[in-house]
Coordinates of C-alpha atoms in Angstrom, one line a residue:
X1 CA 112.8 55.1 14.5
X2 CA 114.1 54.7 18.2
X3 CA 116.6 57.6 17.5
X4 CA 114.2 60.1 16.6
X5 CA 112.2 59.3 19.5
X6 CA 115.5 59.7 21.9
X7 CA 115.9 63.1 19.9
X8 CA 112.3 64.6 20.4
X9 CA 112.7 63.0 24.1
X10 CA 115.6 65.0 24.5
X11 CA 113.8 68.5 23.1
X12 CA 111.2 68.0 25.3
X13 CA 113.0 67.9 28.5
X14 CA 113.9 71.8 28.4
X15 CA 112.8 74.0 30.7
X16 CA 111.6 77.0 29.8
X17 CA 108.2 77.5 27.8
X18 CA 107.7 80.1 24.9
X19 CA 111.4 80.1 23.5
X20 CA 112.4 77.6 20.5
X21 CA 113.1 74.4 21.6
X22 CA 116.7 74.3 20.8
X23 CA 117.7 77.1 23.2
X24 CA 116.0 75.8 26.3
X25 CA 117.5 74.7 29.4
X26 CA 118.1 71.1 29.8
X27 CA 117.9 69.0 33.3
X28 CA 119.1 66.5 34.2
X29 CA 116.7 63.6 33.5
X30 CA 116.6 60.0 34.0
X31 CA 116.3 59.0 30.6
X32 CA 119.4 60.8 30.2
X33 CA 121.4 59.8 32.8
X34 CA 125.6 59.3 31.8
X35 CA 125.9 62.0 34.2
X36 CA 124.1 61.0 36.9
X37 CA 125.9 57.5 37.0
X38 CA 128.8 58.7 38.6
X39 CA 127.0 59.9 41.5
X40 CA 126.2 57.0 43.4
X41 CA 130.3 56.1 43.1
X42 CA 131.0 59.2 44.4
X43 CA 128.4 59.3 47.6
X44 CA 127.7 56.3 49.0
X45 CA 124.0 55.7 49.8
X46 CA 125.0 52.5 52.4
X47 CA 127.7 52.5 54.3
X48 CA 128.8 49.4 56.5
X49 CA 130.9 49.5 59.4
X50 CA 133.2 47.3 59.3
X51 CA 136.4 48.7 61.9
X52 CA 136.5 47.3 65.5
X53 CA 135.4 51.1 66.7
X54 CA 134.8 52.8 70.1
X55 CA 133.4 50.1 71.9
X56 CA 136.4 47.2 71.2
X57 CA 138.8 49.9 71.9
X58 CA 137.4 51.0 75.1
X59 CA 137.2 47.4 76.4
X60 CA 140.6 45.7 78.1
X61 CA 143.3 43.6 76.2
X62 CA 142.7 40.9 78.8
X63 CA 138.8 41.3 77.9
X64 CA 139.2 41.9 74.5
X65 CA 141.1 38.7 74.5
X66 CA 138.5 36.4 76.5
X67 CA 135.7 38.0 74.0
X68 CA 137.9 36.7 70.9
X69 CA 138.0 33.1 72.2
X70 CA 134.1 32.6 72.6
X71 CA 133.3 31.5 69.2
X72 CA 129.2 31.1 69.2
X73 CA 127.3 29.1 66.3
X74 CA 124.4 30.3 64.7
X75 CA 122.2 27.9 67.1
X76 CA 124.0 29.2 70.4
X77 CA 123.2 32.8 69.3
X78 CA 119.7 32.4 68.4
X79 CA 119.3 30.7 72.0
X80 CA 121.5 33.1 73.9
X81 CA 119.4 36.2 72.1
X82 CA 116.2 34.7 72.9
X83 CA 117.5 34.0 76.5
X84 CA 117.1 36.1 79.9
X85 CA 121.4 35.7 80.7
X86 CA 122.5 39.4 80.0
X87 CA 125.8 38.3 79.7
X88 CA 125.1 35.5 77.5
X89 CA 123.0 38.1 75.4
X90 CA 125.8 40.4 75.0
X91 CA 127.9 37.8 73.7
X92 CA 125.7 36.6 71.2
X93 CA 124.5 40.1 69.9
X94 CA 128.7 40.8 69.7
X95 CA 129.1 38.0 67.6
X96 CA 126.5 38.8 65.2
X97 CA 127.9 42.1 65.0
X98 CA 131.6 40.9 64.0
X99 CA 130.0 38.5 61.7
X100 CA 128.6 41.3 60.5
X101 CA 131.5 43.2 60.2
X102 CA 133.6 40.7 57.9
X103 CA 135.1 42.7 55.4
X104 CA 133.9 39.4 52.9
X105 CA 130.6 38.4 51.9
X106 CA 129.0 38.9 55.3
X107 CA 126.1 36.5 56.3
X108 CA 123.6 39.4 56.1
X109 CA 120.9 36.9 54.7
X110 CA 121.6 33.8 57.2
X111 CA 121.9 36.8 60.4
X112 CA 117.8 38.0 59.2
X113 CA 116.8 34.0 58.4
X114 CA 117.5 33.8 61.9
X115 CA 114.7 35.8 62.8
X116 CA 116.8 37.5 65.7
X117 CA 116.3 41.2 64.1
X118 CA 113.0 42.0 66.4
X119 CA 115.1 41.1 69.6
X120 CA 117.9 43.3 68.9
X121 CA 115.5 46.4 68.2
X122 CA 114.1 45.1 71.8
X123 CA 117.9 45.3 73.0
X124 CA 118.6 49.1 71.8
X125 CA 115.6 50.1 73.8
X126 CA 118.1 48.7 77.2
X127 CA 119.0 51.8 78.1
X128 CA 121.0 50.2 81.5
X129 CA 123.2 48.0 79.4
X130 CA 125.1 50.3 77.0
X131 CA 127.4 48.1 75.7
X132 CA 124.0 45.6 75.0
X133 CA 122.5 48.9 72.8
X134 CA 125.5 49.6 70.9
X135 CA 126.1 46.3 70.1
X136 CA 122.8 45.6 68.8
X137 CA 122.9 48.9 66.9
X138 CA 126.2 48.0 65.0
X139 CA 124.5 44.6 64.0
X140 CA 121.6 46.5 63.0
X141 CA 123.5 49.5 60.9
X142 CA 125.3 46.3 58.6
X143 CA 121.8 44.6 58.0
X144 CA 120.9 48.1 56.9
X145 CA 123.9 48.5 54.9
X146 CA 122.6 45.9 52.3
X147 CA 120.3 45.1 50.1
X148 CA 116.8 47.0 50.1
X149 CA 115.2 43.8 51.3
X150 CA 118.0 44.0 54.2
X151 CA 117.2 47.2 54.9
X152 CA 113.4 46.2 55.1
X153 CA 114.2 43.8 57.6
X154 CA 115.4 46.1 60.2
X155 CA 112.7 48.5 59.3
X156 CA 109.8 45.8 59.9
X157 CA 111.8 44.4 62.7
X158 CA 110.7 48.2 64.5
X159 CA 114.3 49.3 64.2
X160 CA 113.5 53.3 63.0
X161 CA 111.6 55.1 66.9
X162 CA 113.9 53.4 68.7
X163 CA 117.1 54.8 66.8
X164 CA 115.4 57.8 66.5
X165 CA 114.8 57.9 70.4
X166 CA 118.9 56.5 70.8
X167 CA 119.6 59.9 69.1
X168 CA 119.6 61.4 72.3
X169 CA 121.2 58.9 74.3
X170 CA 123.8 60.6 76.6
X171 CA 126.8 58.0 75.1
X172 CA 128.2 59.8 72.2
X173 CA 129.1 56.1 70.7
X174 CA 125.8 54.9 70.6
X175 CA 124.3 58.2 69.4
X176 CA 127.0 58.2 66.5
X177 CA 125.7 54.5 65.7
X178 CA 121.8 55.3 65.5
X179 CA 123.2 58.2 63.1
X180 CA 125.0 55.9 60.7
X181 CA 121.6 53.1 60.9
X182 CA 119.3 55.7 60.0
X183 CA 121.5 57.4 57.3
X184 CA 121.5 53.8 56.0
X185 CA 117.8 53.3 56.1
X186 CA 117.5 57.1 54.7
X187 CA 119.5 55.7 51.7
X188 CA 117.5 52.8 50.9
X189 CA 114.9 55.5 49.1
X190 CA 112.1 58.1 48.9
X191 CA 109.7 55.5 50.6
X192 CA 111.9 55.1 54.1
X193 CA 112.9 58.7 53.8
X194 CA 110.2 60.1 54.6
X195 CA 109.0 57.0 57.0
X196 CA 112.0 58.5 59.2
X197 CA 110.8 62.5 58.3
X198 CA 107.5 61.6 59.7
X199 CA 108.6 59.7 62.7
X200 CA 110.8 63.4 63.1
X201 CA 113.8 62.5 62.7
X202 CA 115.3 65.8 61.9
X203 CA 114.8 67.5 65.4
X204 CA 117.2 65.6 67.5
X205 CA 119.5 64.8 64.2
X206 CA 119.9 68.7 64.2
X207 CA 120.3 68.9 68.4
X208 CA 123.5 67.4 67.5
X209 CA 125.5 69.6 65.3
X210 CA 127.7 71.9 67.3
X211 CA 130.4 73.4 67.9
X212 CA 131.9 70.1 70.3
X213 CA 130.6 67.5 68.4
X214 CA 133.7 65.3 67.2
X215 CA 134.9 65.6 62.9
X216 CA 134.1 62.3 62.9
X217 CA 130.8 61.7 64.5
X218 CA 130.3 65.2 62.0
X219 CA 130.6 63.7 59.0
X220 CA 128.3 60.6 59.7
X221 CA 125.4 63.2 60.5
X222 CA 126.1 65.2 57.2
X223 CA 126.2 62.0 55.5
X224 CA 122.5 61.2 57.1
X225 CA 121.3 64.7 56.2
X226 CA 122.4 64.4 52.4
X227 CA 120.4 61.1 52.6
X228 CA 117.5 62.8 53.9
X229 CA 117.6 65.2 51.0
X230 CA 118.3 62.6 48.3
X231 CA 115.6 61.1 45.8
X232 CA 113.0 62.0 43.7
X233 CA 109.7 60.3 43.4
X234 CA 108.2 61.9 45.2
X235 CA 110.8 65.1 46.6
X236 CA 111.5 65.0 50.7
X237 CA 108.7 67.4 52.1
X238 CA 109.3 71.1 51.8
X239 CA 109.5 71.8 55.7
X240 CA 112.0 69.0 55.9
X241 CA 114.1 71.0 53.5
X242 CA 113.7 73.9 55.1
X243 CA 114.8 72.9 58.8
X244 CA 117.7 71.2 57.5
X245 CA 119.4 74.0 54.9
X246 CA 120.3 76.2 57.6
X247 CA 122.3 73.6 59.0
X248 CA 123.7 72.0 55.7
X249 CA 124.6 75.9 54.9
X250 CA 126.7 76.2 58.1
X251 CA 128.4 72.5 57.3
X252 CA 129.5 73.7 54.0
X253 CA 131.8 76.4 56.1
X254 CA 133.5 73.3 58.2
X255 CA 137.1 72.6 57.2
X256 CA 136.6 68.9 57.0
X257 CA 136.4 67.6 53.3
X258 CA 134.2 65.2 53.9
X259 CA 131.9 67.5 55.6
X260 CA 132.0 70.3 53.1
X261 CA 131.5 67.0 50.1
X262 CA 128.5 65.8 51.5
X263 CA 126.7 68.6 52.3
X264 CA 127.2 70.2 48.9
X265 CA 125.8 66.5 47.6
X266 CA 123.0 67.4 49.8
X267 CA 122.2 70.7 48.3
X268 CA 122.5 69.4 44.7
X269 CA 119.6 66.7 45.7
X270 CA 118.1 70.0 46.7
X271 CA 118.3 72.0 43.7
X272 CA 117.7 68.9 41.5
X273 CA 114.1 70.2 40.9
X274 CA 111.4 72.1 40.0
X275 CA 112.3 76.2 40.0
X276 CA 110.6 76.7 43.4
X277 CA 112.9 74.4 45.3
X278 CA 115.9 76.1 43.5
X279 CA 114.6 79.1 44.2
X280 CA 114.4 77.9 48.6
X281 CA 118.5 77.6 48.0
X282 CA 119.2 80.5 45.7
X283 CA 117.2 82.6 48.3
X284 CA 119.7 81.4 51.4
X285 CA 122.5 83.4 49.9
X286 CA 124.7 80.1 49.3
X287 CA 125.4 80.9 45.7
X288 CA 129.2 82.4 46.4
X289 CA 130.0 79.4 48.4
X290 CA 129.1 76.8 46.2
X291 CA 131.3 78.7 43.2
X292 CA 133.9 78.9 45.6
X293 CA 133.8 75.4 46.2
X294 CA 133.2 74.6 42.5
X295 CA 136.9 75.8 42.0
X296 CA 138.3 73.5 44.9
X297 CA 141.2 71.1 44.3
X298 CA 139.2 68.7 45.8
X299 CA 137.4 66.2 43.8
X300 CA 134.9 65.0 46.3
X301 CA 134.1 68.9 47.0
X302 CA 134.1 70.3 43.1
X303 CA 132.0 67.6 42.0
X304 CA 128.9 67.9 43.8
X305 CA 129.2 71.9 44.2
X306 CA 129.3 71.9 40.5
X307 CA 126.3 69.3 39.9
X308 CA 124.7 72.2 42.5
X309 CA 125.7 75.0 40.5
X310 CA 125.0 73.2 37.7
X311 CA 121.0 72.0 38.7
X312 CA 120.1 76.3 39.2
X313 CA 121.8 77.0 36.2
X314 CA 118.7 74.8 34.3
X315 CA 116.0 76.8 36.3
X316 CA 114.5 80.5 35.1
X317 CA 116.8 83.3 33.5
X318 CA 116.6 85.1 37.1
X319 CA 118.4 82.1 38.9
X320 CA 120.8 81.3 36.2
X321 CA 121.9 85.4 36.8
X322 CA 121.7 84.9 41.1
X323 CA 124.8 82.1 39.5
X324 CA 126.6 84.3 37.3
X325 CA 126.6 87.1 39.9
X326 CA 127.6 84.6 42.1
X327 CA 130.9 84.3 39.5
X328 CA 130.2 81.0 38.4
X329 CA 131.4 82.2 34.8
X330 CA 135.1 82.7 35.8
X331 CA 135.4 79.4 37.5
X332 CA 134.2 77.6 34.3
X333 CA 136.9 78.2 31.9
X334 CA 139.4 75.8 34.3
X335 CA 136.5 73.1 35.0
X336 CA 136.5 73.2 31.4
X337 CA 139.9 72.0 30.5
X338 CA 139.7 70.0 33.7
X339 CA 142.0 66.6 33.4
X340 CA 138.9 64.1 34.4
X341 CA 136.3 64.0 31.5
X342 CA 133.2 63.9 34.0
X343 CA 134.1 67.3 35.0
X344 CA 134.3 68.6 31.6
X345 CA 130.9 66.8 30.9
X346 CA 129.4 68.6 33.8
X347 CA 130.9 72.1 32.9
X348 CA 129.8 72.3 29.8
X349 CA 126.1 71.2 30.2
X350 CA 126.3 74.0 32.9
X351 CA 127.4 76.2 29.8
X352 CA 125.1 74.7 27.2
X353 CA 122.2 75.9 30.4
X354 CA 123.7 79.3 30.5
X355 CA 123.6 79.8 27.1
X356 CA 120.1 79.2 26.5
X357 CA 119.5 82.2 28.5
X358 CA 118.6 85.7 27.0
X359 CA 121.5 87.6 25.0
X360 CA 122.4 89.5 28.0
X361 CA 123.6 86.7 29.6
X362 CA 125.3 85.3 26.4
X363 CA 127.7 88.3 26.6
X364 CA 128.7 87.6 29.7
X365 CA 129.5 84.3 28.7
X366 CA 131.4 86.1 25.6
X367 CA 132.9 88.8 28.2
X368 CA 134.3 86.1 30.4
X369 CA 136.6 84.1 27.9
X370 CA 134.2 81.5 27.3
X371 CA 134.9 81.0 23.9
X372 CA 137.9 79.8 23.4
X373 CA 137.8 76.9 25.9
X374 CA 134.4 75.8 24.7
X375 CA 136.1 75.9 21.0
X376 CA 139.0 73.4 22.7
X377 CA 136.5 71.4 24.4
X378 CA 134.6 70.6 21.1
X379 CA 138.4 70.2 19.4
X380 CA 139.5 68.2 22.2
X381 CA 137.3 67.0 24.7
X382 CA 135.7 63.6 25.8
X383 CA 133.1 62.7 23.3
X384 CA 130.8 63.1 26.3
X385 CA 132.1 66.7 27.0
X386 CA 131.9 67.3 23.3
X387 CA 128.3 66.6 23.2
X388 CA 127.5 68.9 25.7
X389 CA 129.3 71.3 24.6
X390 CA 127.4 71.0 20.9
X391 CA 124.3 71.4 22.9
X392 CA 126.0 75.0 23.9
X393 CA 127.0 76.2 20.4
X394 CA 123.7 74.9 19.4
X395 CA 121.9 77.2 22.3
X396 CA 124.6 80.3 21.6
X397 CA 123.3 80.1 18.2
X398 CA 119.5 80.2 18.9
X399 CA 119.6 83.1 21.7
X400 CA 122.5 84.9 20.3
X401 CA 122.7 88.1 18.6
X402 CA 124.1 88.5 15.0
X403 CA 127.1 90.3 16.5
X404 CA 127.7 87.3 19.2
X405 CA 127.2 84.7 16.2
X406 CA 129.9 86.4 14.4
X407 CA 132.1 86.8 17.6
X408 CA 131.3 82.6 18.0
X409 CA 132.2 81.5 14.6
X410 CA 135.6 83.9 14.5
X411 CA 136.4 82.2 17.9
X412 CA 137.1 79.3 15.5
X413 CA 134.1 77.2 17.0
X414 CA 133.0 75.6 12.9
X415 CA 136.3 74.0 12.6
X416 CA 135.4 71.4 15.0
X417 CA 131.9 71.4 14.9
X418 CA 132.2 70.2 11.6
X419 CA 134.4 67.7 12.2
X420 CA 132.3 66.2 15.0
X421 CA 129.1 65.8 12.0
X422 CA 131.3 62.3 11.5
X423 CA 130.5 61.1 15.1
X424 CA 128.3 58.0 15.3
X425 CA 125.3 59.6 17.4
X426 CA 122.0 60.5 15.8
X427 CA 121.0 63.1 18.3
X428 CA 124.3 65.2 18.2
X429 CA 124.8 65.7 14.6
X430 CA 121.1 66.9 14.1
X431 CA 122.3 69.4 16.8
X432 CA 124.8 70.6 14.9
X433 CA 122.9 70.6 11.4
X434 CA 120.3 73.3 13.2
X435 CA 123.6 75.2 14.5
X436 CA 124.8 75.5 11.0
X437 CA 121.0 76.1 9.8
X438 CA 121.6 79.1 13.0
X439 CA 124.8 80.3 11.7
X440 CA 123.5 80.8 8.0
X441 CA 120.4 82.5 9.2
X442 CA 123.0 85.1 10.9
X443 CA 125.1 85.4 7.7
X444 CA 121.8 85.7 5.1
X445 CA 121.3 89.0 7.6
X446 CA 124.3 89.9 7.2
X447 CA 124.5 89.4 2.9
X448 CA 127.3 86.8 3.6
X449 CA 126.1 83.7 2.9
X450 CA 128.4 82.9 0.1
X451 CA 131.4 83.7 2.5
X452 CA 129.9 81.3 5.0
X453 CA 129.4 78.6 2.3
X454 CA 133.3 79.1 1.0
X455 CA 134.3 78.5 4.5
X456 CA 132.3 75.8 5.5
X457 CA 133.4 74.2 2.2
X458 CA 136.8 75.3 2.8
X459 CA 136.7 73.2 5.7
X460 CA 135.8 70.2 4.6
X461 CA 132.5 70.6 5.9
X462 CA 130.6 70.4 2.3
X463 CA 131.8 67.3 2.1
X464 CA 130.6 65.6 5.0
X465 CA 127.6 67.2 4.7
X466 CA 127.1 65.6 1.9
X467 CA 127.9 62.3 2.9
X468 CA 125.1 62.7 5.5
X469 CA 122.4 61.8 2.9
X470 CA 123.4 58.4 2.9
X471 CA 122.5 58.6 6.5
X472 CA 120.4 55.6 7.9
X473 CA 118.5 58.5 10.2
X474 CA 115.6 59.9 8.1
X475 CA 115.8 63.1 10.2
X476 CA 119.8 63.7 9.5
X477 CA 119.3 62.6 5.9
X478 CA 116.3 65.4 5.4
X479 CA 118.3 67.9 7.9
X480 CA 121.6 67.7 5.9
X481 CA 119.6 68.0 2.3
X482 CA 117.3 70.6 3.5
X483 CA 121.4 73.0 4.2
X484 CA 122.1 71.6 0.8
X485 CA 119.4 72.5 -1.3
X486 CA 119.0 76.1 0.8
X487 CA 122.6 77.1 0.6
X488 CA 124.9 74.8 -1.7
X489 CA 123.1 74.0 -5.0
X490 CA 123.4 77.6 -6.6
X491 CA 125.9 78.9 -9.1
X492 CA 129.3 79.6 -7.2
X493 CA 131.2 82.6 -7.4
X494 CA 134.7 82.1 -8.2
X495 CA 135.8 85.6 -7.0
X496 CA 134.7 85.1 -3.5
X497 CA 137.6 83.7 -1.5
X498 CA 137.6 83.9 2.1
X499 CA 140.8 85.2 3.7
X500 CA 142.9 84.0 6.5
X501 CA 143.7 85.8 9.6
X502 CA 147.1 85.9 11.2
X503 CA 145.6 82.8 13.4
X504 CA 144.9 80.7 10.7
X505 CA 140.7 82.0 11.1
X506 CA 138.6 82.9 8.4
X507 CA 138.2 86.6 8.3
X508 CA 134.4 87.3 7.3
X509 CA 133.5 90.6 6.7
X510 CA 130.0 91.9 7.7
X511 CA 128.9 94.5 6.0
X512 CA 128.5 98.2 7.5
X513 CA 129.8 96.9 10.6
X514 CA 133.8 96.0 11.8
X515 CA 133.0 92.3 12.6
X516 CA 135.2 89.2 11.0
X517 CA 133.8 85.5 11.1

């Protein structure tokens, strides 16, 4: 049954071994991937340029004006690009470019058909004809802005040593282009990635963050960088990583929005791995930063410093601490309640994460005020939030103690829960059927099972538990008979009532001890 597979799929993308499956940490994976979706929306892997920038400004109306009469067709720019007439070829590579640059369905495909793309990458290597090189970089950044196969055809056409050696051209415009190409071709994927790591890339990309360089010229070599980190399949080299964290780390403290986004985006690519390359960015002391930012008004700064906080949260119980020392916990409670449903989404899987650690942890979690916006979220929430937050009451329940059990249920968290056993996934109301399976296991220790069965039932919860053997899922229909059979089929006792609390919760006295479910 393809749900059951999804289920055991699911189980077995947890992190750490030697603990029950429920409680371990979950990463991000592809074959779960509503999360991830958002991502490429939010930080563009292409970009195309399509303003009339430096060079069209820095040129004279009266030339401007002459340029804008000289309409070339294809054949007159294949001729005057093949030519030996400078003038003719600047012409012709400048019309390319603004065909290039139409805002509309540019002729990407009819520009490469040409076959032109080998004597442009000729023309960036003219170092006495600036205006030729930039040019024929522009048209080259836009090929690169398109499709894979577009971006193959500037890579085949020898485009990536000479960017690379335009990098260190001495006109800042033509420097800033080669930036934006190869953060274009960086984009593309793992495969041309590393083509541009091993043709060493990073050196002169680094020579020119400092503290002159222009915001804007900036933020297109932060964007490059975060390129240069992105993509699994394989991960960028580890000494790649390494040169360039230092200088994403310094970017994160620019006040430029843009800036800070992508280089947070760069270190989630970062920590969106295996615990030894969380552990290279937990170990440069970033932590603080990226909470800080996690509670920024800013959308395009929270949302990848949370995804970051978020990836070392899934890693070992020692990492997930370096976050809550790092204060991660009181930022939570606001990302929570957080008006856009993606955020909630991504706050509580960082939750569910944190509360598949050791008990320890889960008081924090308790300490913090947790609760009660985790108990809204389930209530309230987007049923994408909701799910991830099932997967936190589910973890809570595994790792917890009895006394944080009976902390979690008086927090008001079954209400909800129970109410969510009527939602039309599979996956999440087995969830929940083991976190009630949990909660009784704490209340048969406790000699108040019958309380926990009056309240469950109190709640209407009997009832659709019950309805869950009908199920069309063999696993829900066994899981919801197995809490039936266990807890629900005996002789009831008509004395035992729960009783309610001035907020409307069910007061469940433990024995021995001064707790209340």
């Amino acid at each position: 049954m393809p749900v059951e597979i999804k289920h055991s799929e699911r189980m077995r993308k947890f992190k750490n071994k030697g603990k029950d499956a429920a409680a371990l940490r979950r990463q991000r994976v592809e074959v779960n991937i509503e999360l991830r979706k958002a991502k490429k929306d939010e930080q563009i892997l292409k970009r195309r340029s399509i303003s009339f920038r430096l060079m069209d400004e820095s040129l004279s109306p009266g030339e401007e004006r002459r340029n804008e009469i000289i309409q070339l067709s294809l054949e007159e720019i294949v001729e005057a690009v093949n030519g030996s007439n400078t003038e003719l070829q600047l012409q012709a590579t400048q019309a390319t470019r603004r065909m290039l640059s139409r805002q509309k369905d540019p002729p990407i495909n009819q520009i490469i058909e040409l076959g032109i793309i080998p004597r442009l990458v000729e023309f960036l290597t003219h170092a006495d004809n600036a205006p030729l090189q930039f040019e024929a970089a522009w048209a080259l950044t836009n090929i690169a802005s398109g499709t894979s196969d577009h971006t193959k055809a500037v890579v085949e056409g020898g485009a990536i040593p000479a960017f690379i050696s335009l990098l260190s051209s001495p006109h800042m415009h033509i420097s800033e282009q080669s930036v934006w190409a190869l953060g274009n071709i960086a984009g593309d994927g793992p495969l041309y990635r590393d083509a541009l790591i091993n043709c060493n890339v990073i050196p002169p990309l680094l020579a020119l963050v400092s503290p002159v360089t222009p915001v804007g010229f900036l933020r297109n070599i932060t964007w490059t960088l975060s390129n240069l980190c992105r993509n699994k399949n394989p991960y960028p080299p580890l000494d790649a990583v390494k040169k360039m964290l230092p200088v994403l780390i310094c970017l994160m403290e620019h006040e430029d929005k843009d800036i800070i986004s992508d280089s947070c985006w760069a270190v989630s690519y970062l920590t969106d791995g295996s615990n030894d390359r969380i552990q290279i960015v937990v170990d440069t002391g970033i932590l603080p930063r990226l909470v800080q930012l996690m509670a920024s008004p800013e959308l395009i700064i929270m949302t990848p410093a949370l995804r970051a906080i978020g990836n070392v949260v899934t890693g070992t119980d020692e990492q997930t601490q370096a976050a809550i020392d790092a204060g991660v916990l009181a930022v939570l409670p606001c990302l929570l309640r957080h008006a856009k449903p993606t955020i909630q989404k991504e706050a509580a899987w960082a939750l569910s994460n944190i509360a598949a650690g050791p008990c320890q942890q889960i008081q924090q979690l308790i300490t913090c005020g947790l609760l009660p916006p985790l108990v809204e979220l389930l209530d309230k929430g987007d049923f994408k939030a909701q799910k991830e937050a099932v997967w936190a009451v589910a973890n809570f329940t595994t790792g917890g103690t009895v006394e944080q059990v009976v902390e979690l249920v008086q927090s008001g968290v079954l209400k909800p829960l129970l109410n969510l056993l009527l939602a039309k996934d599979s996956k999440t109301i087995l969830v929940i059927l083991d976190t009630i399976s949990n909660l009784f296991l704490a209340a048969e220790k406790l000699g108040e099972t019958e309380r926990l069965c009056l309240l469950v039932e109190e709640l209407d919860g009997l009832e659709k538990i019950e309805a869950l053997q009908t199920h069309d899922n063999n696993m829900v229909y066994r899981a919801a008979l197995n809490i039936i059979e266990k807890y629900f089929s005996g002789e009831e006792n008509p004395d035992l009532q729960p009783g309610t609390g001035q907020d409307g919760l069910y007061d469940f006295s433990v024995e021995k001890q001064d707790f209340n479910f």
